[in-house]
Amino acid sequence: MTKKKTILSGIQPSGKLHIGNYFGAMRQHIAMQEEGDSFYFLANYHSLTSLNDGQLLEEYTKDVVLDYLALGLDPNKCTFFAQSDVPQTTELAWILGCLTPVSLMEKGVAYKDKIANGLNPNIGLFTYPILQAADILIYHSDLVPVGEDQKQNIEIARDLAGKLNRAYDEELLKIPEEYIVKSVATVPGIDGRKMSKSYDNTINIFDEGKSLKKRVMSIETDSTALEEPKNPDSCNVFSLIKLFADENRQHEVAQKYRAGGYGYGHAKKELLGLIQDYFADARDRRKELENDMDYVHDVLREGGKKARERAEEVMEPIRSVTGLFRSFNYE
Ligand code: ADP
Ligand code: TRP
């Protein structure tokens, strides 16, 4: 029997998750959980690069765990854990950092984007890709399903694995294949820019009632009058409808746009109904889980233990070749 590939991906708990996160990342994670030996984690060390409020980080972490479980991540099929439960990750990140040229980080596109969007330019943010490389390499991951925006970080991880192996002349780390999920184009936010927590333009997965309605109704559209024909392909509302509706429904709505007499308000109501239906079961499951936090903690505890054991197997030989003194054993 061939060995199952190790699949790994993470998501930062730095805010409420939105439908861009769902279609761009989470849906693929959930779909792939049975395809290999899958590891999914909450990148909470990464969240510290932009969030320094302990209570808020705890709250977002809890939210993301509940979101994933409610949306169908099954801890019996994959290892689901918090990054902070695997301290070997930061240990490896330090060692990798000592082999990383500053010039490599200076080429980081995500860093420049984040600063341009007002994030505080701290060293954690600057060296974010090194920590991400450690996340990937510490489990000998084969595949890393992520969106197009993460491509550079995966290349950096491959590069750093090679640097460590060459520095100590041993195959200490496995070089992961690239794996970029291309199935979904960038999901637009209510203002037409990329939907992102940083732009306050999101529709959150578990928004409901009035607040969901308010978000959907405030999606920006052009000023074509109700009776005029409209182009669905240039409309944010239609881009979102396409994510939720089956092909027949998409076709019907597109025809209504083109025929005229169908306003953006109608389209928004259509979208609202679609979102409500799409996440209805997950919403119920999330409420049940919220009342069973012991179970949720058990999931993370078990996942953390499994992830730590795997990480330790990879870390121990690295400690040994680097010549770092140690007078105790882990676990
Ligand atoms: P945000 O921009 O809201 O801070 P993140 O950068 O934390 O989101 O992204 C988490 C994951 O969700 C990434 O894999 C990213 O590719 C995906 N993602 C985020 N926003 C979108 C979007 N608007 N469209 C598609 N995928 C997205
Ligand atoms: N940088 C990723 C994001 O913003 C999150 C992340 C952290 C990640 N470590 C990772 C993704 C390791 C894949 C593998 O979405």
mmCIF file of N, CA and C and ligand atoms in Angstrom, residues 8-12 41 43 46 83 114 128 131-132 135-136 144-146 149-150 153-154, ligand 2:
data_model
loop_
_atom_site.group_PDB
_atom_site.id
_atom_site.type_symbol
_atom_site.label_atom_id
_atom_site.label_comp_id
_atom_site.label_asym_id
_atom_site.label_seq_id
_atom_site.Cartn_x
_atom_site.Cartn_y
_atom_site.Cartn_z
ATOM 1 N N LEU A 8 -1.677 19.591 4.509
ATOM 2 C CA LEU A 8 -1.730 20.519 5.640
ATOM 3 C C LEU A 8 -2.174 21.906 5.196
ATOM 4 N N SER A 9 -3.029 22.520 5.995
ATOM 5 C CA SER A 9 -3.331 23.927 5.751
ATOM 6 C C SER A 9 -3.787 24.590 7.044
ATOM 7 N N GLY A 10 -3.683 25.898 7.068
ATOM 8 C CA GLY A 10 -4.066 26.628 8.277
ATOM 9 C C GLY A 10 -4.833 27.881 7.935
ATOM 10 N N ILE A 11 -5.509 28.392 8.929
ATOM 11 C CA ILE A 11 -6.236 29.656 8.745
ATOM 12 C C ILE A 11 -6.063 30.484 10.014
ATOM 13 N N GLN A 12 -5.879 31.781 9.833
ATOM 14 C CA GLN A 12 -5.650 32.642 11.000
ATOM 15 C C GLN A 12 -6.964 32.974 11.697
ATOM 16 N N PHE A 41 -5.078 23.467 10.898
ATOM 17 C CA PHE A 41 -4.816 24.126 12.184
ATOM 18 C C PHE A 41 -5.205 25.593 12.181
ATOM 19 N N ALA A 43 -4.011 29.124 12.910
ATOM 20 C CA ALA A 43 -2.696 29.770 12.932
ATOM 21 C C ALA A 43 -2.716 30.943 13.910
ATOM 22 N N HIS A 46 0.324 33.226 14.143
ATOM 23 C CA HIS A 46 0.299 34.200 13.047
ATOM 24 C C HIS A 46 -0.636 35.367 13.356
ATOM 25 N N GLN A 83 -2.191 25.870 16.445
ATOM 26 C CA GLN A 83 -0.743 26.012 16.206
ATOM 27 C C GLN A 83 0.023 26.138 17.523
ATOM 28 N N LYS A 114 0.142 44.137 3.309
ATOM 29 C CA LYS A 114 -0.439 44.347 4.640
ATOM 30 C C LYS A 114 -0.064 45.719 5.183
ATOM 31 N N TYR A 128 6.756 36.501 8.874
ATOM 32 C CA TYR A 128 5.570 35.623 8.811
ATOM 33 C C TYR A 128 5.816 34.389 7.924
ATOM 34 N N LEU A 131 7.625 31.472 9.727
ATOM 35 C CA LEU A 131 6.759 30.694 10.626
ATOM 36 C C LEU A 131 5.828 29.794 9.798
ATOM 37 N N GLN A 132 5.339 30.321 8.701
ATOM 38 C CA GLN A 132 4.473 29.505 7.840
ATOM 39 C C GLN A 132 5.256 28.315 7.262
ATOM 40 N N ASP A 135 5.429 25.723 9.897
ATOM 41 C CA ASP A 135 4.133 25.022 9.983
ATOM 42 C C ASP A 135 4.081 23.869 8.986
ATOM 43 N N ILE A 136 4.526 24.170 7.805
ATOM 44 C CA ILE A 136 4.408 23.196 6.711
ATOM 45 C C ILE A 136 5.438 22.080 6.891
ATOM 46 N N VAL A 144 -0.057 21.343 0.208
ATOM 47 C CA VAL A 144 -0.551 22.458 1.021
ATOM 48 C C VAL A 144 -1.636 23.201 0.234
ATOM 49 N N PRO A 145 -2.896 22.805 0.413
ATOM 50 C CA PRO A 145 -3.949 23.494 -0.337
ATOM 51 C C PRO A 145 -4.195 24.910 0.183
ATOM 52 N N VAL A 146 -3.923 25.874 -0.658
ATOM 53 C CA VAL A 146 -4.123 27.285 -0.289
ATOM 54 C C VAL A 146 -4.564 28.052 -1.532
ATOM 55 N N ASP A 149 -3.101 33.545 -3.446
ATOM 56 C CA ASP A 149 -2.381 34.593 -2.703
ATOM 57 C C ASP A 149 -1.289 34.022 -1.791
ATOM 58 N N GLN A 150 -1.291 32.716 -1.575
ATOM 59 C CA GLN A 150 -0.302 32.109 -0.663
ATOM 60 C C GLN A 150 0.858 31.452 -1.409
ATOM 61 N N ASN A 153 4.427 32.201 -0.343
ATOM 62 C CA ASN A 153 4.805 31.615 0.953
ATOM 63 C C ASN A 153 5.141 30.132 0.834
ATOM 64 N N ILE A 154 4.463 29.443 -0.051
ATOM 65 C CA ILE A 154 4.770 28.010 -0.239
ATOM 66 C C ILE A 154 6.136 27.873 -0.913
HETATM 67 N N1 TRP B 2 -0.935 32.488 5.726
HETATM 68 C C1 TRP B 2 -2.142 31.708 5.676
HETATM 69 C C2 TRP B 2 -3.309 32.658 5.373
HETATM 70 O O1 TRP B 2 -3.237 33.842 5.589
HETATM 71 C C3 TRP B 2 -2.392 30.969 6.968
HETATM 72 C C4 TRP B 2 -1.325 29.969 7.230
HETATM 73 C C5 TRP B 2 -0.416 30.011 8.246
HETATM 74 C C6 TRP B 2 -1.074 28.787 6.481
HETATM 75 N N2 TRP B 2 0.395 28.932 8.184
HETATM 76 C C7 TRP B 2 0.041 28.157 7.133
HETATM 77 C C8 TRP B 2 -1.640 28.202 5.350
HETATM 78 C C9 TRP B 2 0.577 26.948 6.633
HETATM 79 C C10 TRP B 2 -1.094 26.994 4.866
HETATM 80 C C11 TRP B 2 0.003 26.386 5.520
HETATM 81 O O2 TRP B 2 -4.324 32.188 4.935
#
